């Protein structure tokens, strides 16, 4: 009964709130006021039912939390599908096949979108090292992306270096920048770290924007060559397909490497650093070395991503590296689930592909984006797919491990 | 016999406040040494100084490292101190809550293992062996402290007493020569305290690890310590065997007040 009353109050409140915009319509030319009472009823009914739904879901979530405390947690359906090998293996296989044949089924335009999505997979996984594993909130991640992109553009412009030469150089330069950023922020944590990294990202962008002799300012650099294939000139369509497969391979390598890193001595040290800095040091972990490694390795992937981005678009300017990009990459990591590779990949694909295919609703894009963020954080704060800790199984004499974590 | 830990006239100032005032303390091999004193006496500050969390204002700290050399460790970073052979636990438990019990202990193996980025990515034979060694060693330690049934639980889901034990196991994973326990029995019931006492003695007798502990539980302290140091207002008030300390009028005064009306 109290639920009914609450929902009633909610609907009255919403009718009141939306009254000026939904009901009253002033026609300035005719100087008349139109009263659209029908809208009022719709808003009332809508908010009434939504509030019911909202409470039902919250209750369900609390029940789940209680069960978890009592040690009989059930995995959610999505979680189950992606983490239990019996279900996940066929899905991964199907997904891989789909990815491999993608350019033959869809148009060049679609392939291009997919390349962008894959670049974000790379960026998301890179940032996942810094934020998800080492727990260092980095809001200026896009700076390393810019470093990668500009190192290809500039090295090519001045010295004529090719894509394959610059790919490792770009990654390396980004790593150097990662360490450069790492040193001053070694002592900082949480919000303070976030602010400094945010500033760092802006500095890089502003330098690129204003230092005309170096970076050609806002007009950017055009005619960046696409990656070559043993010196063969490729037309746009073939080149796109080529970059697409390159990107798939890069993404696979990234997943492989990040997975390996996560399940290593170094990965455990990052986790410990995230969990408790003082205890981590007391366990003999060198905080400075571990943090700088996280920054450097995270930045490396952004560097690779940047080089590929420059090669793909053939034109870059500072406008591609705004704070919004950092924010999107960060939301990929958070939405996907901190430290969870599958989650981050999934989130990257959703975050980049959905807006592209929902162009019909483009006016409501940011609205939907914001609403889904809020809903996610309320109902699944651990992300789409939470990172499950790896389990080890023992025999008395010989021990072996089972169940790879993702 | 050379002391494992030799602290000489160590002083720690925080601005105008002298938290630790010219304290001397020695721990010899196979000894259980207790550091007691009223709240705010500077015991934990003393711990933080010798483990490198603070840099002492004056004085010397010498450690007999695992390779039997005497080393002055003033200003060493905490991780370096652990590497040299001193491991600690914390007054307010500081586990890694979102990692499993086993992983917590595995972290402790960090200073005794080597693999880094390349080892992690390419996972050569040496790294795989090292990983297996880490797992085995850690599991073995968990068995020793009686936590093997919790292996794959998250550390935060453990009962309180078990969390204390896990902290000790994690510290032992660093293969210390000296184990520093900051109020290990705080918040434990008599049953758990009795088990803890056994564990501490077992560590000393079987692992040959010397122990320095801060503790308020007098029964525990008087039962297991070889030497007791008493601190008050940052100064060392007394040192001696438990029997001597029990009889020491200054100590009784510090704890109960002069008029016995505390």
XYZ file of C-alpha atoms in Angstrom:
668
model
C 0.000 0.000 0.000
C 2.802 2.387 0.912
C 4.320 1.558 -2.455
C 1.159 2.718 -4.171
C 1.217 5.961 -2.217
C 4.862 6.555 -3.051
C 4.281 5.977 -6.736
C 1.295 8.307 -6.639
C 3.417 11.015 -5.079
C 6.124 10.451 -7.658
C 3.662 10.788 -10.513
C 2.128 13.960 -9.060
C 5.588 15.409 -8.585
C 6.544 14.620 -12.169
C 3.283 16.053 -13.511
C 4.047 19.232 -11.627
C 7.667 19.339 -12.770
C 6.939 18.801 -16.429
C 3.824 20.973 -16.483
C 5.455 24.031 -18.059
C 7.136 22.152 -20.892
C 4.741 19.318 -21.559
C 1.375 20.980 -21.080
C 1.577 24.683 -21.714
C 2.395 25.670 -25.270
C 2.473 29.332 -26.125
C 1.973 30.365 -29.692
C 3.699 33.728 -29.918
C 2.422 34.627 -33.343
C -1.234 33.935 -32.712
C -0.813 35.017 -29.089
C -2.741 32.039 -27.789
C -1.977 29.449 -25.143
C -2.552 25.836 -25.914
C -3.280 23.499 -23.002
C -2.274 19.949 -23.778
C -3.926 18.103 -20.914
C -3.451 14.775 -22.630
C 0.321 15.032 -22.076
C -0.237 15.575 -18.359
C -2.071 12.290 -18.093
C 0.596 10.479 -20.083
C 3.400 11.829 -17.875
C 1.440 10.881 -14.764
C 0.765 7.338 -15.888
C 4.291 6.873 -17.239
C 6.067 8.019 -14.108
C 3.653 5.973 -11.966
C 4.590 2.745 -13.717
C 8.269 3.593 -13.994
C 8.495 4.215 -10.283
C 6.920 0.810 -9.687
C 9.456 -0.803 -11.967
C 12.281 1.084 -10.317
C 11.306 -0.113 -6.853
C 10.828 -3.664 -8.029
C 14.317 -3.730 -9.523
C 15.894 -2.171 -6.446
C 14.224 -4.743 -4.220
C 15.436 -7.512 -6.435
C 18.942 -6.159 -6.276
C 18.871 -5.930 -2.483
C 17.678 -9.502 -2.240
C 20.625 -10.487 -4.406
C 23.016 -8.613 -2.136
C 21.574 -10.368 0.912
C 21.987 -13.743 -0.717
C 25.573 -12.857 -1.496
C 26.252 -12.068 2.142
C 24.880 -15.448 3.121
C 27.314 -17.031 0.699
C 24.811 -18.373 -1.807
C 25.345 -15.844 -4.495
C 24.006 -16.677 -7.902
C 25.780 -15.395 -10.923
C 23.750 -13.147 -13.124
C 22.838 -14.438 -16.560
C 25.266 -12.189 -18.444
C 28.006 -12.915 -15.970
C 27.401 -16.649 -16.356
C 27.412 -16.579 -20.137
C 30.728 -14.824 -20.302
C 32.653 -16.421 -17.460
C 31.662 -20.085 -17.347
C 33.818 -21.750 -19.995
C 31.068 -24.136 -21.114
C 28.885 -21.244 -22.240
C 31.560 -18.701 -23.055
C 33.731 -20.778 -25.405
C 31.113 -21.181 -28.188
C 30.158 -17.538 -27.851
C 33.741 -16.384 -28.187
C 34.193 -18.654 -31.182
C 31.067 -17.357 -32.912
C 32.100 -13.826 -32.122
C 35.569 -14.382 -33.534
C 34.167 -15.823 -36.758
C 31.792 -12.892 -37.044
C 34.669 -10.466 -36.556
C 36.794 -12.263 -39.156
C 34.201 -12.276 -41.928
C 32.865 -8.834 -41.066
C 34.480 -6.848 -43.924
C 33.154 -9.284 -46.542
C 29.580 -8.993 -45.351
C 29.343 -5.310 -44.618
C 30.220 -2.140 -46.453
C 33.419 -0.139 -46.165
C 31.526 2.367 -44.057
C 30.553 -0.329 -41.553
C 34.101 -1.674 -41.533
C 35.365 1.793 -40.724
C 33.044 2.029 -37.755
C 34.224 -1.356 -36.600
C 37.841 -0.191 -36.823
C 37.000 2.742 -34.549
C 35.325 0.378 -32.121
C 38.389 -1.851 -32.118
C 40.654 1.127 -31.482
C 38.526 1.854 -28.444
C 38.881 -1.770 -27.369
C 42.624 -1.158 -27.414
C 42.310 2.102 -25.510
C 39.871 0.621 -23.012
C 42.158 -2.317 -22.284
C 45.132 0.011 -21.934
C 43.336 2.280 -19.515
C 42.084 -0.819 -17.748
C 45.668 -1.499 -16.691
C 45.971 1.922 -15.096
C 42.474 2.356 -13.654
C 41.103 -1.151 -13.324
C 44.177 -2.990 -12.133
C 46.433 -0.434 -10.492
C 43.541 1.746 -9.319
C 45.067 5.013 -10.532
C 42.267 7.230 -11.791
C 43.624 8.733 -15.014
C 41.450 11.371 -16.663
C 44.032 12.455 -19.226
C 44.496 9.155 -20.977
C 43.720 10.658 -24.366
C 47.055 12.515 -24.167
C 48.920 9.265 -24.862
C 46.566 8.552 -27.736
C 47.499 11.959 -29.126
C 51.192 11.245 -28.619
C 50.848 8.082 -30.681
C 48.883 9.752 -33.453
C 51.179 12.774 -33.703
C 54.332 10.706 -33.570
C 53.215 8.878 -36.705
C 52.024 12.027 -38.443
C 55.133 14.060 -37.652
C 57.734 11.346 -38.126
C 56.162 10.570 -41.453
C 55.934 14.212 -42.490
C 59.514 15.088 -41.567
C 61.413 11.857 -42.076
C 59.096 9.825 -44.250
C 59.019 6.940 -41.818
C 56.455 4.268 -42.604
C 53.638 2.896 -40.517
C 55.402 -0.262 -39.433
C 58.486 1.619 -38.262
C 56.463 4.135 -36.309
C 54.092 1.665 -34.646
C 56.685 0.556 -32.065
C 58.141 4.076 -31.857
C 54.708 5.524 -31.150
C 54.094 2.977 -28.419
C 57.504 3.665 -26.959
C 57.064 7.459 -27.016
C 53.683 7.121 -25.336
C 55.299 4.950 -22.660
C 57.922 7.653 -22.088
C 55.153 10.208 -21.695
C 53.398 7.842 -19.329
C 56.485 7.760 -17.141
C 56.842 11.547 -17.433
C 53.309 11.903 -16.120
C 53.934 9.183 -13.563
C 56.793 10.871 -11.735
C 55.023 13.977 -10.454
C 51.896 12.063 -9.461
C 53.605 9.270 -7.543
C 52.462 10.662 -4.217
C 48.920 11.418 -5.290
C 45.858 9.261 -5.004
C 42.194 9.382 -5.886
C 40.718 12.791 -6.652
C 44.059 14.608 -6.586
C 45.521 12.203 -9.092
C 42.443 12.618 -11.275
C 42.838 16.380 -11.347
C 46.537 16.283 -12.218
C 46.033 13.749 -15.004
C 43.140 15.820 -16.319
C 45.480 18.789 -16.441
C 48.150 16.742 -18.191
C 45.692 15.721 -20.896
C 44.712 19.310 -21.473
C 48.340 20.456 -21.571
C 49.164 18.021 -24.347
C 46.118 19.087 -26.345
C 46.796 22.805 -25.865
C 50.426 22.415 -26.849
C 49.369 20.631 -30.024
C 46.811 23.310 -30.705
C 49.065 26.317 -30.181
C 52.574 25.304 -31.144
C 52.127 25.851 -34.843
C 55.747 25.262 -35.901
C 55.695 21.855 -34.280
C 52.246 20.453 -34.803
C 50.672 22.759 -37.411
C 48.113 23.916 -34.843
C 44.379 23.442 -35.192
C 44.610 22.842 -38.914
C 46.244 19.536 -38.193
C 48.225 17.269 -40.463
C 46.709 15.827 -43.609
C 47.751 13.155 -46.124
C 49.084 10.701 -43.622
C 49.728 7.504 -45.566
C 47.778 4.367 -44.799
C 49.850 1.373 -43.726
C 51.696 -0.269 -46.586
C 51.608 -3.920 -47.520
C 55.058 -4.788 -48.860
C 55.059 -1.598 -50.908
C 51.834 -2.365 -52.752
C 49.534 0.602 -53.302
C 46.085 -0.220 -52.017
C 42.838 1.480 -52.973
C 40.684 2.869 -50.166
C 38.463 -0.146 -49.858
C 41.251 -2.714 -49.688
C 43.222 -0.476 -47.370
C 40.271 -0.287 -45.008
C 39.953 -4.048 -44.963
C 43.671 -4.293 -44.417
C 43.598 -1.889 -41.462
C 40.602 -3.757 -40.149
C 42.478 -7.057 -39.976
C 45.504 -5.299 -38.584
C 43.299 -3.905 -35.866
C 41.743 -7.295 -35.122
C 45.201 -8.758 -34.682
C 46.243 -5.829 -32.485
C 43.147 -6.275 -30.349
C 43.807 -9.994 -29.962
C 47.413 -9.334 -29.003
C 46.270 -6.745 -26.482
C 43.760 -9.114 -24.932
C 46.414 -11.793 -24.735
C 49.022 -9.509 -23.181
C 46.695 -7.841 -20.708
C 45.377 -11.228 -19.622
C 48.907 -12.465 -19.078
C 49.887 -9.334 -17.187
C 46.815 -9.573 -15.004
C 47.643 -13.091 -13.911
C 51.269 -12.480 -13.075
C 53.393 -11.310 -10.208
C 53.252 -7.824 -11.668
C 49.465 -7.935 -12.016
C 49.069 -9.017 -8.426
C 51.335 -6.174 -7.346
C 49.048 -3.733 -9.210
C 46.000 -5.149 -7.507
C 47.688 -4.889 -4.131
C 48.573 -1.293 -4.905
C 44.934 -0.605 -5.701
C 43.701 -2.302 -2.560
C 46.021 -0.826 0.047
C 49.096 1.216 -0.721
C 50.725 1.021 2.700
C 50.206 -2.702 3.149
C 51.438 -3.200 -0.390
C 54.721 -1.485 0.406
C 55.018 -3.371 3.658
C 54.903 -6.553 1.578
C 58.054 -5.524 -0.223
C 56.486 -4.119 -3.364
C 58.318 -1.136 -4.801
C 55.533 1.399 -5.123
C 57.376 3.711 -7.491
C 58.454 0.997 -9.893
C 55.024 -0.634 -9.898
C 53.133 2.606 -10.479
C 55.434 3.771 -13.244
C 55.162 0.391 -14.943
C 51.379 0.684 -14.852
C 51.451 4.173 -16.355
C 53.987 3.190 -18.998
C 52.260 -0.023 -20.061
C 48.843 1.622 -20.088
C 50.154 4.471 -22.217
C 51.842 2.078 -24.653
C 48.487 0.755 -25.864
C 47.183 4.274 -26.281
C 50.285 4.998 -28.360
C 49.621 2.017 -30.624
C 45.977 3.064 -30.876
C 47.030 6.584 -31.826
C 49.347 5.451 -34.611
C 46.628 3.266 -36.096
C 44.082 6.028 -35.738
C 46.304 8.437 -37.664
C 46.855 5.826 -40.367
C 43.164 5.095 -40.601
C 41.809 8.645 -40.839
C 44.870 9.984 -42.749
C 44.196 13.319 -41.086
C 44.587 14.372 -37.478
C 44.124 17.565 -35.546
C 43.901 18.367 -31.838
C 40.098 18.304 -31.925
C 40.223 14.504 -31.928
C 41.886 14.465 -28.530
C 39.574 16.380 -26.248
C 38.605 15.530 -22.708
C 35.415 13.927 -24.005
C 37.542 11.138 -25.483
C 39.158 10.480 -22.110
C 35.741 10.437 -20.525
C 34.424 7.940 -23.069
C 37.400 5.637 -22.599
C 37.001 5.850 -18.847
C 33.304 5.060 -19.055
C 34.158 2.045 -21.188
C 36.355 0.759 -18.388
C 33.837 1.531 -15.654
C 30.812 0.241 -17.569
C 32.593 -2.926 -18.587
C 33.765 -3.683 -15.109
C 37.071 -2.631 -13.622
C 39.796 -5.102 -14.382
C 37.572 -7.362 -16.466
C 38.845 -7.889 -20.001
C 35.642 -9.322 -21.477
C 33.677 -6.534 -19.844
C 35.886 -3.832 -21.297
C 35.772 -5.323 -24.803
C 32.004 -5.608 -24.646
C 31.603 -2.108 -23.284
C 33.879 -0.646 -25.958
C 31.820 -2.258 -28.712
C 28.541 -1.130 -27.159
C 29.681 2.405 -26.453
C 31.039 3.007 -29.952
C 28.718 0.939 -32.119
C 25.394 1.802 -30.510
C 25.598 5.549 -31.117
C 26.524 4.838 -34.745
C 23.565 2.583 -35.348
C 21.151 4.688 -33.366
C 21.622 7.701 -35.595
C 17.851 7.831 -35.954
C 17.657 8.871 -32.329
C 20.676 11.115 -32.574
C 18.860 13.972 -30.850
C 18.349 11.820 -27.797
C 21.816 10.267 -27.893
C 23.266 12.081 -24.919
C 20.021 11.663 -23.020
C 20.038 7.907 -23.522
C 23.736 7.800 -22.750
C 23.284 9.660 -19.462
C 20.250 7.658 -18.418
C 21.942 4.339 -19.129
C 24.998 5.443 -17.139
C 22.849 6.277 -14.129
C 20.959 2.996 -14.407
C 24.170 1.021 -14.717
C 25.687 2.619 -11.665
C 22.560 1.994 -9.610
C 21.907 -1.587 -10.632
C 25.303 -2.918 -11.635
C 28.001 -0.792 -10.030
C 30.540 -3.554 -10.590
C 30.160 -3.149 -14.365
C 28.656 -5.311 -17.088
C 30.880 -8.227 -16.268
C 32.569 -8.136 -12.928
C 36.078 -9.392 -12.629
C 35.977 -12.757 -10.901
C 39.033 -13.588 -8.872
C 40.941 -16.528 -10.113
C 40.562 -19.722 -8.150
C 43.279 -22.239 -7.397
C 42.748 -25.877 -6.622
C 45.063 -28.047 -4.593
C 46.054 -31.563 -4.057
C 48.111 -32.234 -0.978
C 51.295 -33.010 -2.847
C 50.821 -31.739 -6.328
C 48.928 -28.584 -6.889
C 47.402 -27.272 -10.036
C 45.231 -24.362 -10.887
C 41.882 -24.341 -12.605
C 39.658 -21.697 -14.026
C 41.369 -18.883 -15.818
C 40.012 -15.522 -14.858
C 39.160 -13.214 -17.661
C 74.963 -13.005 20.236
C 74.380 -10.199 17.768
C 70.918 -8.669 17.927
C 68.693 -8.947 14.851
C 67.240 -5.549 15.485
C 69.279 -2.930 17.265
C 67.629 0.437 17.789
C 69.811 3.078 19.378
C 68.522 6.365 20.817
C 65.839 6.686 18.182
C 63.820 9.890 18.259
C 60.828 10.883 16.178
C 59.402 14.400 16.125
C 56.189 15.499 14.492
C 56.632 19.256 14.378
C 56.949 20.219 18.027
C 55.665 16.913 19.315
C 58.210 14.318 20.339
C 56.397 11.046 19.775
C 59.370 8.777 20.402
C 62.146 10.033 22.613
C 65.566 8.406 22.465
C 64.413 4.813 22.670
C 66.821 1.853 22.756
C 65.599 -1.603 21.907
C 67.191 -4.900 20.932
C 65.749 -8.106 19.616
C 67.939 -11.192 19.571
C 67.434 -14.296 17.426
C 64.655 -16.602 18.581
C 63.366 -14.064 21.052
C 59.820 -12.896 21.593
C 59.964 -9.285 22.654
C 56.913 -7.288 23.695
C 56.497 -3.540 23.613
C 53.766 -2.317 25.935
C 52.534 0.990 27.228
C 49.396 3.067 27.603
C 47.581 4.381 24.524
C 49.469 7.175 22.829
C 52.805 6.131 24.268
C 54.366 6.050 20.800
C 54.499 2.291 20.244
C 52.990 2.301 16.783
C 55.082 5.323 15.818
C 58.101 3.314 16.914
C 56.977 0.484 14.626
C 56.380 2.837 11.736
C 59.886 4.258 12.155
C 61.670 0.930 12.077
C 59.617 -0.320 9.116
C 60.384 2.767 7.063
C 56.944 4.368 6.971
C 58.414 7.314 8.892
C 62.010 8.466 8.811
C 63.215 8.926 12.401
C 64.498 12.351 13.360
C 67.544 11.002 15.158
C 69.156 7.767 16.233
C 70.202 4.599 14.476
C 68.388 1.441 13.463
C 70.532 -1.567 12.656
C 69.264 -4.807 11.221
C 71.049 -8.110 10.903
C 69.865 -9.013 7.428
C 69.106 -12.421 6.018
C 72.690 -12.627 4.800
C 73.989 -11.906 8.321
C 75.303 -8.438 7.646
C 74.598 -5.542 9.933
C 72.906 -2.703 8.108
C 71.789 0.771 9.131
C 68.292 1.160 7.724
C 67.369 4.750 8.632
C 65.429 6.269 5.751
C 65.007 2.996 3.891
C 61.702 2.600 2.061
C 59.218 0.132 3.604
C 59.620 -2.306 0.722
C 63.408 -2.279 1.166
C 63.044 -2.966 4.876
C 60.804 -5.936 4.104
C 63.310 -7.171 1.574
C 66.036 -7.062 4.228
C 63.991 -9.330 6.449
C 61.524 -7.453 8.621
C 57.831 -8.054 7.998
C 54.941 -6.490 9.843
C 51.237 -6.610 10.471
C 49.024 -3.637 11.197
C 47.028 -2.513 14.193
C 43.913 -1.953 12.097
C 43.981 -4.902 9.738
C 45.260 -3.963 6.311
C 44.567 -6.882 4.047
C 43.824 -6.657 0.347
C 40.047 -7.036 0.788
C 39.083 -7.810 -2.812
C 41.731 -10.435 -3.386
C 41.440 -14.033 -2.348
C 43.089 -15.343 0.783
C 45.666 -17.191 -1.264
C 46.425 -14.143 -3.388
C 46.987 -12.107 -0.252
C 49.699 -14.504 0.820
C 51.047 -14.678 -2.728
C 51.647 -10.933 -2.600
C 53.940 -11.598 0.313
C 56.185 -13.650 -1.976
C 56.871 -10.536 -4.017
C 60.273 -9.587 -2.534
C 61.555 -13.151 -2.945
C 60.610 -13.533 -6.608
C 61.820 -11.849 -9.761
C 59.670 -12.024 -12.881
C 58.525 -8.739 -14.396
C 56.920 -7.482 -17.612
C 58.584 -9.785 -20.103
C 58.251 -12.771 -17.828
C 54.564 -12.026 -17.425
C 53.904 -11.710 -21.161
C 55.995 -14.555 -22.546
C 55.722 -16.761 -19.471
C 58.942 -18.722 -19.997
C 59.680 -21.848 -18.030
C 61.431 -19.957 -15.247
C 58.372 -17.767 -14.686
C 56.007 -20.734 -14.671
C 58.179 -22.473 -12.125
C 58.314 -19.332 -10.047
C 54.519 -18.979 -10.164
C 54.094 -22.574 -9.060
C 56.595 -22.040 -6.280
C 54.650 -18.972 -5.137
C 51.382 -20.878 -5.095
C 52.818 -23.867 -3.277
C 54.668 -21.817 -0.719
C 51.614 -19.673 -0.027
C 49.302 -22.628 0.309
C 51.756 -24.266 2.653
C 51.763 -21.154 4.834
C 47.983 -21.077 4.899
C 48.010 -24.641 6.156
C 50.445 -23.616 8.857
C 48.219 -20.875 10.209
C 45.132 -23.022 9.736
C 43.400 -21.074 6.995
C 43.531 -23.604 4.158
C 39.748 -23.987 4.116
C 39.414 -20.338 3.101
C 41.903 -20.498 0.192
C 39.640 -19.054 -2.488
C 37.487 -16.797 -0.315
C 37.834 -13.064 -0.654
C 39.853 -11.730 2.255
C 37.083 -9.337 3.267
C 34.646 -12.196 3.865
C 36.816 -13.794 6.531
C 35.908 -13.699 10.215
C 37.900 -11.245 12.245
C 40.255 -13.691 13.923
C 41.025 -15.334 10.602
C 41.866 -11.954 9.088
C 44.458 -11.422 11.821
C 45.943 -14.817 11.065
C 45.971 -14.096 7.369
C 47.938 -10.920 8.004
C 50.514 -12.966 9.891
C 50.683 -15.552 7.089
C 51.117 -12.797 4.533
C 53.978 -11.292 6.528
C 55.601 -14.706 6.879
C 55.490 -15.196 3.129
C 58.224 -12.568 2.836
C 60.548 -14.936 4.710
C 61.431 -12.499 7.466
C 64.039 -12.885 10.163
C 61.957 -10.667 12.408
C 58.188 -10.468 12.524
C 56.631 -7.270 13.856
C 53.089 -7.680 15.154
C 51.096 -4.573 15.982
C 48.419 -5.573 18.488
C 47.755 -9.020 17.022
C 45.206 -9.925 19.715
C 43.173 -6.716 19.516
C 39.475 -7.526 19.374
C 39.939 -11.254 19.819
C 38.013 -13.405 22.260
C 39.920 -15.500 24.860
C 39.670 -18.601 22.677
C 41.158 -16.831 19.665
C 43.838 -15.238 21.826
C 44.883 -18.639 23.114
C 45.152 -19.912 19.546
C 47.140 -16.843 18.597
C 49.542 -17.441 21.441
C 50.163 -20.947 20.176
C 50.675 -19.668 16.659
C 53.226 -17.080 17.763
C 55.181 -19.615 19.761
C 55.032 -22.042 16.876
C 56.424 -19.406 14.510
C 59.301 -18.757 16.859
C 60.075 -22.407 17.574
C 59.563 -23.947 14.142
C 60.382 -21.158 11.742
C 63.115 -19.609 13.891
C 61.666 -16.154 13.361
C 62.163 -13.616 16.117
C 59.089 -11.639 17.099
C 58.533 -8.112 18.296
C 54.977 -7.378 19.279
C 52.927 -4.491 20.571
C 50.102 -5.747 22.714
C 47.627 -4.599 25.335
C 46.565 -8.067 26.444
C 48.806 -8.413 29.529
C 48.062 -12.078 29.988
C 49.320 -12.821 26.503
C 52.356 -10.564 26.895
C 53.424 -11.986 30.249
C 52.884 -15.515 28.965
C 54.953 -15.531 25.836
C 57.527 -12.746 26.031
C 61.168 -13.250 26.834
C 61.754 -9.532 27.256
C 59.256 -6.741 27.810
C 59.827 -3.063 27.028
C 57.503 -0.460 28.518
C 56.967 2.928 26.887
C 55.227 5.972 28.259
C 54.997 9.444 26.699
C 57.462 8.421 24.023
C 60.129 7.397 26.519
C 61.326 3.996 27.514
C 60.104 3.437 31.066
C 61.496 0.013 31.774
C 62.818 -3.177 30.271
C 63.131 -6.633 31.706
C 61.650 -10.076 31.965
C 57.887 -10.321 32.486
C 58.424 -11.013 36.191
C 60.566 -7.920 36.629
C 58.067 -5.768 34.784
C 55.170 -7.008 36.887
C 56.977 -5.876 40.028
C 58.250 -2.580 38.648
C 56.640 0.268 40.645
C 57.053 2.770 37.776
C 55.175 0.496 35.387
C 52.373 -0.044 37.874
C 52.170 3.708 38.309
C 51.991 4.283 34.560
C 49.208 1.807 34.125
C 47.130 2.383 37.241
C 47.966 5.915 38.270
C 49.447 6.892 41.619
C 46.297 6.804 43.694
C 44.980 3.601 42.188
C 41.783 5.383 41.232
C 42.184 5.314 37.484
